[in-house]
mmCIF file of C-alpha atoms and ligand atoms in Angstrom:
data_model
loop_
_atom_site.group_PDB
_atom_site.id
_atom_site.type_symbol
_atom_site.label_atom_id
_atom_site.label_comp_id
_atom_site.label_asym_id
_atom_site.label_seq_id
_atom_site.Cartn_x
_atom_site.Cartn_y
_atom_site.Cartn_z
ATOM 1 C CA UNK A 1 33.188 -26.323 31.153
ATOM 2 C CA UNK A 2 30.354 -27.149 28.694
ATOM 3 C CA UNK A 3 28.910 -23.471 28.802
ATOM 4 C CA UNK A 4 27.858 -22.084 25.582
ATOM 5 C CA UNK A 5 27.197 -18.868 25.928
ATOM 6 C CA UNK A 6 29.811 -15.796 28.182
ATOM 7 C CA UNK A 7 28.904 -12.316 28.867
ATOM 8 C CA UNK A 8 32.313 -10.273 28.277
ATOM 9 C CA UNK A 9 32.662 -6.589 29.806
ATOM 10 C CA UNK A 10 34.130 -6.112 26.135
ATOM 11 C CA UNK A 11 30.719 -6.795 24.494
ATOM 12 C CA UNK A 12 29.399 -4.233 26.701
ATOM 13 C CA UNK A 13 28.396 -0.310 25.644
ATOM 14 C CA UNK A 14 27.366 2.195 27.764
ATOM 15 C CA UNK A 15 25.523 5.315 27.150
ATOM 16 C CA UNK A 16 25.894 8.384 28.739
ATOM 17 C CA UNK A 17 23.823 11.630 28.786
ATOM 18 C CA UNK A 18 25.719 14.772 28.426
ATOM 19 C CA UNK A 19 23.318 17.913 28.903
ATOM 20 C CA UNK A 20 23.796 21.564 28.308
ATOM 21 C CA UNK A 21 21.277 22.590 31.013
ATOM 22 C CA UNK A 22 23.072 21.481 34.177
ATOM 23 C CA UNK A 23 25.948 23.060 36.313
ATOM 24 C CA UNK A 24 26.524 19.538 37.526
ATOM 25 C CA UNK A 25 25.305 15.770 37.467
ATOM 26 C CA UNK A 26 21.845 15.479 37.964
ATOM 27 C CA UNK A 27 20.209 11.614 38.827
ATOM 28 C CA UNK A 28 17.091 10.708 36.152
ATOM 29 C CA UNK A 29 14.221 9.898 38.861
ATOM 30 C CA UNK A 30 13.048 6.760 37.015
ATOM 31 C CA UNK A 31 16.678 5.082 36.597
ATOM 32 C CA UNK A 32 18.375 5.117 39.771
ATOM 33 C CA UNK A 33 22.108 4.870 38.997
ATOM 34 C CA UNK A 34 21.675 7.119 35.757
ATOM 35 C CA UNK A 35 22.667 10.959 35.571
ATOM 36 C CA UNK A 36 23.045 13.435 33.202
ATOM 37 C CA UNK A 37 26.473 14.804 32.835
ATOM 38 C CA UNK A 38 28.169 18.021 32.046
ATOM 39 C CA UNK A 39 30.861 17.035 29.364
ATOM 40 C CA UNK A 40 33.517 17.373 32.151
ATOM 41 C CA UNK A 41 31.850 14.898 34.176
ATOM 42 C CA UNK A 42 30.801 12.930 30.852
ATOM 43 C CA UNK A 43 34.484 12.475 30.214
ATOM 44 C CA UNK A 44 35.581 11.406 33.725
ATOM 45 C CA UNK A 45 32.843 8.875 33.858
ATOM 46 C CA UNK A 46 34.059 7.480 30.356
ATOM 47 C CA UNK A 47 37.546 7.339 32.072
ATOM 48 C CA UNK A 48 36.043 5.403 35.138
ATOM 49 C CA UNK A 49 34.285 3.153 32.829
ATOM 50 C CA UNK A 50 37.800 2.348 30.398
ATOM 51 C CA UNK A 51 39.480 1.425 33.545
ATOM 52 C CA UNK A 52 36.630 -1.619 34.519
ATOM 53 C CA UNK A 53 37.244 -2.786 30.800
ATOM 54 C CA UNK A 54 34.048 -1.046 29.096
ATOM 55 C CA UNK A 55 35.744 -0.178 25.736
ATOM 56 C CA UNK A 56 32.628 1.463 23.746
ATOM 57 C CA UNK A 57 30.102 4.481 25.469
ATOM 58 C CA UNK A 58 27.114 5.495 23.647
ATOM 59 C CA UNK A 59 26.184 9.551 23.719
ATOM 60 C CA UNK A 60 23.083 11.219 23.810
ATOM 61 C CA UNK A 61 23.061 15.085 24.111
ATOM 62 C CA UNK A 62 20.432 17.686 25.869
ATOM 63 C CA UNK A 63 20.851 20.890 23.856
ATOM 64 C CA UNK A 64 20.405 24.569 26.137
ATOM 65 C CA UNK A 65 17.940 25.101 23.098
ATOM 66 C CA UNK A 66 15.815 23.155 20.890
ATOM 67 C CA UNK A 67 13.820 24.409 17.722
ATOM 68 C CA UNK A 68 12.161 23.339 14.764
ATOM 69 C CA UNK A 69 14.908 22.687 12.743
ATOM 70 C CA UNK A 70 16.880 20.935 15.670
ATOM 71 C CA UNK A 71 19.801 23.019 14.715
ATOM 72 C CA UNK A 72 22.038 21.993 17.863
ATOM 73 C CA UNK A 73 21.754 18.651 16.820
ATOM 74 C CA UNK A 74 24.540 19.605 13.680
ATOM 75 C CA UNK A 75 25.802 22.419 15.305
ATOM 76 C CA UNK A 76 29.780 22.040 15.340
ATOM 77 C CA UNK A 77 29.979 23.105 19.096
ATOM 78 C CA UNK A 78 26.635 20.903 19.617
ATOM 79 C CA UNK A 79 26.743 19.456 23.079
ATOM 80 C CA UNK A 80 27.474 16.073 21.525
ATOM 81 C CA UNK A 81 30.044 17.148 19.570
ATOM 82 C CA UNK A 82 32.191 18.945 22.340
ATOM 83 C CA UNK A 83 31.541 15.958 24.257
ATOM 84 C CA UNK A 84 33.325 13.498 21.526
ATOM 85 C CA UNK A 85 36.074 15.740 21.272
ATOM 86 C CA UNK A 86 36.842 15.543 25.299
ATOM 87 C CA UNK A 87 36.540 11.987 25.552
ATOM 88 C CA UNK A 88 38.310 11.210 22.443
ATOM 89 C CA UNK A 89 40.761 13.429 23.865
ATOM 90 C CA UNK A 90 41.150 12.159 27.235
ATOM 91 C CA UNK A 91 40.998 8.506 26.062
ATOM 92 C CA UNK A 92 41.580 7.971 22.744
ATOM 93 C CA UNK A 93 41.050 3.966 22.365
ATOM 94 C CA UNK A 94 37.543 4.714 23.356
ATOM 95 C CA UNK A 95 35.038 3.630 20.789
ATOM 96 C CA UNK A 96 33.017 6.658 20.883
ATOM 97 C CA UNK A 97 29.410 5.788 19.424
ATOM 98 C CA UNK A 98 27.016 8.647 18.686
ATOM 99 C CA UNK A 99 23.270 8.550 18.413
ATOM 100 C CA UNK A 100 21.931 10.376 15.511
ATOM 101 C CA UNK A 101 18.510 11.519 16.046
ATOM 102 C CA UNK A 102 16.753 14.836 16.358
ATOM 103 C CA UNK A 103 13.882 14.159 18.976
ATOM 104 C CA UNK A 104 16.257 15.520 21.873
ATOM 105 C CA UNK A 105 17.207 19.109 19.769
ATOM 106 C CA UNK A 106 13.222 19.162 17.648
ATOM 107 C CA UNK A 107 11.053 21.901 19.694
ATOM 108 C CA UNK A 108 8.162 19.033 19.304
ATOM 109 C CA UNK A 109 10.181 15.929 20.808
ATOM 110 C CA UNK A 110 9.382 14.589 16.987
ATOM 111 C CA UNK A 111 12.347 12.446 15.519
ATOM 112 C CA UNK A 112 12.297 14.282 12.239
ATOM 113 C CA UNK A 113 10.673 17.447 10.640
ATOM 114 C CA UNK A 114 7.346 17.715 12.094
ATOM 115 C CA UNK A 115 4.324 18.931 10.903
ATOM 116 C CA UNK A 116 1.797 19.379 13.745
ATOM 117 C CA UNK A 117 -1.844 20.419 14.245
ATOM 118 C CA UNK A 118 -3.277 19.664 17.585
ATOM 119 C CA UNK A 119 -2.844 15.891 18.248
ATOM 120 C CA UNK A 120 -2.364 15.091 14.662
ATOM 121 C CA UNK A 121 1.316 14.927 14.122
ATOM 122 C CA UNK A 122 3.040 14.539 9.939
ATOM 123 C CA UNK A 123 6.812 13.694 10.042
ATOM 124 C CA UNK A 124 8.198 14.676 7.082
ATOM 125 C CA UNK A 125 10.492 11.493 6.212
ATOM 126 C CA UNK A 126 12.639 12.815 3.214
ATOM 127 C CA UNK A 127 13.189 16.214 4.211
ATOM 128 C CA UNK A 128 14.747 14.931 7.355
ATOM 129 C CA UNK A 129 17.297 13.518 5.775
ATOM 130 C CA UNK A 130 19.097 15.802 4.997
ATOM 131 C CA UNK A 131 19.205 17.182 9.218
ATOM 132 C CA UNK A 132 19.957 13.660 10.045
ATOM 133 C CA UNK A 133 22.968 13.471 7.559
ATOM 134 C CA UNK A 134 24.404 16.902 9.033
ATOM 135 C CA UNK A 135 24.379 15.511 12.090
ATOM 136 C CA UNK A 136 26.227 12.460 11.345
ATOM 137 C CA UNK A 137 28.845 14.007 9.753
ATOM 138 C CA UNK A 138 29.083 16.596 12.864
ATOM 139 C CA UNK A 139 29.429 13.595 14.973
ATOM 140 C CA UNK A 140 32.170 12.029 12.499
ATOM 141 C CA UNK A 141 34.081 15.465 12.340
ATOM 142 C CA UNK A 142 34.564 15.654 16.093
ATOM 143 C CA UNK A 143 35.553 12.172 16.022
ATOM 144 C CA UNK A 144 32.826 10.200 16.299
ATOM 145 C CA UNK A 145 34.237 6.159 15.423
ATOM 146 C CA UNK A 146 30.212 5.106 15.191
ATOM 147 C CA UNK A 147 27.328 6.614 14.244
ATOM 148 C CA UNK A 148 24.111 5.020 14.974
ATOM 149 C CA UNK A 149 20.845 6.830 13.512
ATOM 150 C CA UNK A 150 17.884 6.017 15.658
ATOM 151 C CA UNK A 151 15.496 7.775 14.015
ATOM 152 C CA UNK A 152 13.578 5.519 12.341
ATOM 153 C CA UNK A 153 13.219 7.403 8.980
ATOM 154 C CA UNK A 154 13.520 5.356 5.584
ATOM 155 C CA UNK A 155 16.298 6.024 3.952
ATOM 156 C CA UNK A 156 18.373 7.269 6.564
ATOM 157 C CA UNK A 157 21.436 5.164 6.253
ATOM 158 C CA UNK A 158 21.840 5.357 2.898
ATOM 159 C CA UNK A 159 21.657 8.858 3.658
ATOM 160 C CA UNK A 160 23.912 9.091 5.923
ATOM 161 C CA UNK A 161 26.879 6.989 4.494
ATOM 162 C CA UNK A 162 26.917 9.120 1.513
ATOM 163 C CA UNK A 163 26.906 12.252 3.264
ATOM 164 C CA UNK A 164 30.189 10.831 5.324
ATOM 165 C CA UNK A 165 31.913 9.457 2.253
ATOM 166 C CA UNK A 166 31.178 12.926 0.411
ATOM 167 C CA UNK A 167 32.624 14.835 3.667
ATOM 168 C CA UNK A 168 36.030 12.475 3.522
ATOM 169 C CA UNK A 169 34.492 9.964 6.763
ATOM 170 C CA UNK A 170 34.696 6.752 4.773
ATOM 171 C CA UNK A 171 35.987 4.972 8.397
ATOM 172 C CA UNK A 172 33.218 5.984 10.052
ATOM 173 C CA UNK A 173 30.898 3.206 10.877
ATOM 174 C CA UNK A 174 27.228 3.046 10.596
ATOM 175 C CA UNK A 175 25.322 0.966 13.259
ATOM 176 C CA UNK A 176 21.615 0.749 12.407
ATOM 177 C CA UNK A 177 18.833 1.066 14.818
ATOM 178 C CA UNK A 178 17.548 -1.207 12.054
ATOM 179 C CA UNK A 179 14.403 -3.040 13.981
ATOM 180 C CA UNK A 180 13.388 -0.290 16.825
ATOM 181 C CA UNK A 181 9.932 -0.561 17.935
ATOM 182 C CA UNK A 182 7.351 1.930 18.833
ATOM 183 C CA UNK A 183 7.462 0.568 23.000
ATOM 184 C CA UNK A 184 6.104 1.611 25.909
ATOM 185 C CA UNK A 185 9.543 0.706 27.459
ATOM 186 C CA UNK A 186 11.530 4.215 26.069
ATOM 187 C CA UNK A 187 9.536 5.679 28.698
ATOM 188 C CA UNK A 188 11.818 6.899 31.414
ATOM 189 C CA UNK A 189 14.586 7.027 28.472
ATOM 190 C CA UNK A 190 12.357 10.135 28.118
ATOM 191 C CA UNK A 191 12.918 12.074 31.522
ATOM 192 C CA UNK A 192 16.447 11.043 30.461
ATOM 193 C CA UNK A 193 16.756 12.957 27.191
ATOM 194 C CA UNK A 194 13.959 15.099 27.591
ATOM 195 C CA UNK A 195 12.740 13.845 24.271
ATOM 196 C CA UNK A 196 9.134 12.958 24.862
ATOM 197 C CA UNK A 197 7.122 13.846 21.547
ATOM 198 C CA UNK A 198 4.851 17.501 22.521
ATOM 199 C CA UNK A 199 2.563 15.985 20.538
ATOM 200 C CA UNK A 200 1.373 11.895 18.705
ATOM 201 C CA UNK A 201 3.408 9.446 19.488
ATOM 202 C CA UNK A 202 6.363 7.834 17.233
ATOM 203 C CA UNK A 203 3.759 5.316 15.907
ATOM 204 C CA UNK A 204 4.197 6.280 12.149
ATOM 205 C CA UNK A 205 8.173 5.400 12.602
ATOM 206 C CA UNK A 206 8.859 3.289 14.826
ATOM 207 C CA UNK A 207 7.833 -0.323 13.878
ATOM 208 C CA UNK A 208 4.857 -2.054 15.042
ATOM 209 C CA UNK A 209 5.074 -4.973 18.166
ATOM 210 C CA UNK A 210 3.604 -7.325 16.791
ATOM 211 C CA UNK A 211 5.614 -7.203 13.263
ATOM 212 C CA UNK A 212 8.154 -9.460 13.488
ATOM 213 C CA UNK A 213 8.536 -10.407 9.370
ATOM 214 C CA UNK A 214 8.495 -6.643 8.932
ATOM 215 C CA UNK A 215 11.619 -6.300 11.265
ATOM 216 C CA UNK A 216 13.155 -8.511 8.719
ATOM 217 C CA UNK A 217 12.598 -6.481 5.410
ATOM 218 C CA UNK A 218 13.605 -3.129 8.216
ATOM 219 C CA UNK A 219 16.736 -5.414 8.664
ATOM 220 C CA UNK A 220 17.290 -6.013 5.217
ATOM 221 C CA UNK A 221 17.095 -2.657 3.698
ATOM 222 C CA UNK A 222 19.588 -1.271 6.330
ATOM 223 C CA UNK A 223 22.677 -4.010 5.448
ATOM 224 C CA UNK A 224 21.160 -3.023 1.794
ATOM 225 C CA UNK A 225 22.113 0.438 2.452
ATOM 226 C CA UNK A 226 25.423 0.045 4.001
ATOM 227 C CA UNK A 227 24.640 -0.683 7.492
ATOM 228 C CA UNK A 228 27.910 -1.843 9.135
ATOM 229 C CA UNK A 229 26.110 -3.309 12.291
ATOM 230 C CA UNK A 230 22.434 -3.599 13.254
ATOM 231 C CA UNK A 231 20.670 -3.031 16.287
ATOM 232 C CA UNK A 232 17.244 -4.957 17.919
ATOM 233 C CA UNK A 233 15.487 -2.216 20.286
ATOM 234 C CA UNK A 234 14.096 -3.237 23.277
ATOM 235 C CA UNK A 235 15.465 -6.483 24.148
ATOM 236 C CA UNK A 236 14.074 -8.466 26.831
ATOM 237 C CA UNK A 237 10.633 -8.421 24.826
ATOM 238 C CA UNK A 238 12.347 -9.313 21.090
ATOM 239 C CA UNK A 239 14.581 -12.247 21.853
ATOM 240 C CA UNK A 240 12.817 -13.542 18.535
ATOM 241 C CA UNK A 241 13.373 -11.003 16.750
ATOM 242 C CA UNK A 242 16.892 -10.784 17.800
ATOM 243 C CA UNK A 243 17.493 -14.613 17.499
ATOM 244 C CA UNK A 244 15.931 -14.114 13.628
ATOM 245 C CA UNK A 245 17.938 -11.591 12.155
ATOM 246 C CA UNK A 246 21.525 -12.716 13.761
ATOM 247 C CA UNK A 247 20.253 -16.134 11.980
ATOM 248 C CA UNK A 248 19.444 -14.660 8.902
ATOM 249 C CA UNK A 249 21.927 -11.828 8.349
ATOM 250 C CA UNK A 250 24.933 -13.146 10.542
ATOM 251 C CA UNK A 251 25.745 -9.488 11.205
ATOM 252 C CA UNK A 252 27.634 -8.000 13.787
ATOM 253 C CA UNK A 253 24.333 -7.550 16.130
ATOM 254 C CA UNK A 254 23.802 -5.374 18.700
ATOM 255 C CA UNK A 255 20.777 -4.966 21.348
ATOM 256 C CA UNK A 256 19.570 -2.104 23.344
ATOM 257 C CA UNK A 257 18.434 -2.987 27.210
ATOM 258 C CA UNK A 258 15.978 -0.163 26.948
ATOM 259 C CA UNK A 259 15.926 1.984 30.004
ATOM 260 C CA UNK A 260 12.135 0.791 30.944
ATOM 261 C CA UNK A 261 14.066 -3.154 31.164
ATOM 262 C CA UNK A 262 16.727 -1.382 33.174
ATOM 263 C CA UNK A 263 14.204 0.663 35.303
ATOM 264 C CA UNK A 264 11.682 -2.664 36.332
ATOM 265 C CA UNK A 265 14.773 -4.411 37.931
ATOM 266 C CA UNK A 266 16.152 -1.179 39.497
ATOM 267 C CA UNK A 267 12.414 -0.607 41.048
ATOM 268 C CA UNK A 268 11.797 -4.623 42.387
ATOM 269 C CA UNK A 269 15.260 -4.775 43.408
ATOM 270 C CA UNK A 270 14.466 -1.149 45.293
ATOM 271 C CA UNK A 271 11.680 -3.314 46.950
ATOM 272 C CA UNK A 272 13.567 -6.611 47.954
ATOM 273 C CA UNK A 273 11.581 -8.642 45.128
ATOM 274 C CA UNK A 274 14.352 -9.536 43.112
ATOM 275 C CA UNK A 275 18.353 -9.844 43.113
ATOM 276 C CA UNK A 276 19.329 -7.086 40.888
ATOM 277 C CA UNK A 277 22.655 -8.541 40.185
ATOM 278 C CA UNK A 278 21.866 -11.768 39.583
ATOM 279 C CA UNK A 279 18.642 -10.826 37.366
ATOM 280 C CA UNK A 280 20.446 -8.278 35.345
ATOM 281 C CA UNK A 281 23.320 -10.973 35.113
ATOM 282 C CA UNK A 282 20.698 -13.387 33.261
ATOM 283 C CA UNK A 283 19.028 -10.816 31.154
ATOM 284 C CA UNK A 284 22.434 -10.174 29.670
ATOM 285 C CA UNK A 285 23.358 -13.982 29.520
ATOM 286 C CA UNK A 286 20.108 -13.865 27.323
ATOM 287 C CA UNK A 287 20.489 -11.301 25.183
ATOM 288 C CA UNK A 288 24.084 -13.292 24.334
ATOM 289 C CA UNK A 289 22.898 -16.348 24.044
ATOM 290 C CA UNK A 290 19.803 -15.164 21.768
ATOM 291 C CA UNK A 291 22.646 -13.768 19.280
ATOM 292 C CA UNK A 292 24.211 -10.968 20.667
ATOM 293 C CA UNK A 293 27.487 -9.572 19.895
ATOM 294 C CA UNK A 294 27.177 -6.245 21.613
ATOM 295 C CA UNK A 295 24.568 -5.088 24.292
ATOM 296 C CA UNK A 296 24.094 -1.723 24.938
ATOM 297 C CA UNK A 297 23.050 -1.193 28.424
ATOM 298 C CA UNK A 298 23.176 1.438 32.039
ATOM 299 C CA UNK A 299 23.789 -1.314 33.504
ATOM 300 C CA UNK A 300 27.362 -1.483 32.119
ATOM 301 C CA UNK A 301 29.271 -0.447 35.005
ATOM 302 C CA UNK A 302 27.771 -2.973 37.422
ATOM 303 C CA UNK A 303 28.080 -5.413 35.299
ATOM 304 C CA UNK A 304 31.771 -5.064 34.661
ATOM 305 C CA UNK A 305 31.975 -5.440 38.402
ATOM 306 C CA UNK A 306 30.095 -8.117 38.918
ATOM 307 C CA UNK A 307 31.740 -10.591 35.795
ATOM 308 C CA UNK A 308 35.229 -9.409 37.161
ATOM 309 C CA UNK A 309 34.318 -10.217 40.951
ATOM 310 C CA UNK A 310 32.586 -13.181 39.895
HETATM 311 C C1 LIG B 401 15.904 8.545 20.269
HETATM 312 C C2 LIG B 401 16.100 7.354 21.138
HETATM 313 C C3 LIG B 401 15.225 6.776 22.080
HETATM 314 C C4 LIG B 401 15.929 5.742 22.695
HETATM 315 C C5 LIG B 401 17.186 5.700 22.105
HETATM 316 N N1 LIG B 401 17.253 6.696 21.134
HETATM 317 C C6 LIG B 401 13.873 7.174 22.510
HETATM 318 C C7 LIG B 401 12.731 7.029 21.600
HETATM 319 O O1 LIG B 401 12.824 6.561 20.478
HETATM 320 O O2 LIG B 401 11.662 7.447 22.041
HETATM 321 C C8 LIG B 401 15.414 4.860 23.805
HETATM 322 C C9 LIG B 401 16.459 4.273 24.696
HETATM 323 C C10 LIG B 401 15.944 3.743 25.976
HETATM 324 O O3 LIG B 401 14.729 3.663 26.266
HETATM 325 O O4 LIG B 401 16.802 3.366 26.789
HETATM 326 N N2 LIG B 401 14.976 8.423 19.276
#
């Protein structure tokens, strides 16, 4: 009666991996529960997921090829792009949020244009603009409602918002991996999307842990540059951070439960050591009641089950 804070399936987004490389779904070793799809099986799992109440699915694509100029990642037949085409298709009220980034098409596993000698890696920041934009506005032309850059570059959503509004996409929103740290917790995200950097790490990008003022001024220059929603990335360990900036900015605020925080319950639960519904239960409860509006999370599925059983 005098509870303050409700996990809704509505506030929930799920993200799904549709790959190139597979005749059929394939299981990601280090998150039990996850697969990679083909976009066939991408689209029936999007169904599955509409009919528990899940109203928003994030995508992720694994290209056949990958190169230096992550050219699949624009390309208008792009994995990603078919993929938004099917499930728009098949269910059109889905909010159908793309990730724009070019780590899972780069030859390197580098989130921009790369410059590498040995262990020393240069992303090229401004020059990747330009790829990222393309992409978005692939995304948007297939019919893509969200687009959410996690790349890290500076720049990038002003970037991309032009780009849209120049290619006739002025509905299409922008939600801003605006505070994403560098974290160990991406890691089986990785296996996933087969985007772990060849080379370096995503140090010079992605934001420091122990920053949390800087996460701020990241914050700020998104909503600064059109940013329609913002995004705290990982979760579980930035509950500050995620508490500050829904204080500050009173944005619509999303979180990412990071496929490392989905992959340590999945393992102790595995082992008897925890109750995996009831623990992933309170991790969501938290992210809500630290200032979430929308939590992006493999868990979504179970969840929805669980808050409609009870
Ligand atoms: C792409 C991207 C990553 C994640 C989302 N988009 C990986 C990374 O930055 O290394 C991580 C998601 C997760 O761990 O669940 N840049």
């Amino acid at each position: 009666m005098v509870r303050e804070t409700q996990v809704a399936v509505a506030d929930l987004i799920y993200p799904l991996f549709v790959s190139e490389r597979i005749a059929s779904r394939t299981p990601v070793t280090s998150m039990p529960g996850v697969f990679q799809f083909t976009v066939e099986e991408a689209v029936a799992e999007a169904q599955a997921a509409w009919g528990e109440g899940i109203q928003s699915v994030l995508l992720f694509g694994i290209p056949a090829e990958k190169d230096a100029l992550a050219q699949q990642a624009y390309a208008a037949d792009g994995i990603v792009q078919r993929a938004v085409r099917a499930i728009k298709q098949a269910v059109p009220q889905m909010i159908v949020i793309t990730d724009v980034c070019l780590c899972e098409y780069m030859s390197h596993g580098h989130c921009g244009i790369a410059h590498i000698e040995g262990e020393h890696v240069r992303v090229l920041n401004d020059e990747s603009l330009e790829l990222l934009a393309r992409a978005a506005v692939s995304h948007a032309a297939a019919g893509a409602d969200v687009v959410a850059p996690s790349d890290m570059m500076d720049g990038r959503v002003a970037a991309l918002r032009e780009a849209l509004e120049a290619a006739g996409f002025q509905n299409t929103a922008i939600l801003s991996y605006a505070a994403k740290f560098a974290s160990a917790f991406y890691g089986p995200f990785r296996d996933a999307a087969d985007s772990a950097p060849q080379a370096g790490d995503r140090r010079s990008y992605q934001m420091d842990p122990a920053n949390a003022l800087e996460a701020l001024r990241e914050v700020a220059l998104d909503i600064e540059e059109s940013a329609d929603m913002v995004m705290v990335k990982p979760g579980l360990a930035y509950l500050d951070i995620l508490w500050r900036v829904k204080e500050r900015f009173e944005m619509p605020t999303a979180v990412y439960h990071v496929s490392g925080e989905y992959a340590m319950v999945k393992a102790a639960a595995a082992n008897g050591w925890l109750d995996e519904r009831a623990a992933t239960l309170e991790v969501l409860l938290a992210f809500k009641r630290a200032g979430a509006d929308l939590i992006i999370t493999y868990a979504a599925r179970d969840a929805a089950r669980w808050l409609r059983d009870g």
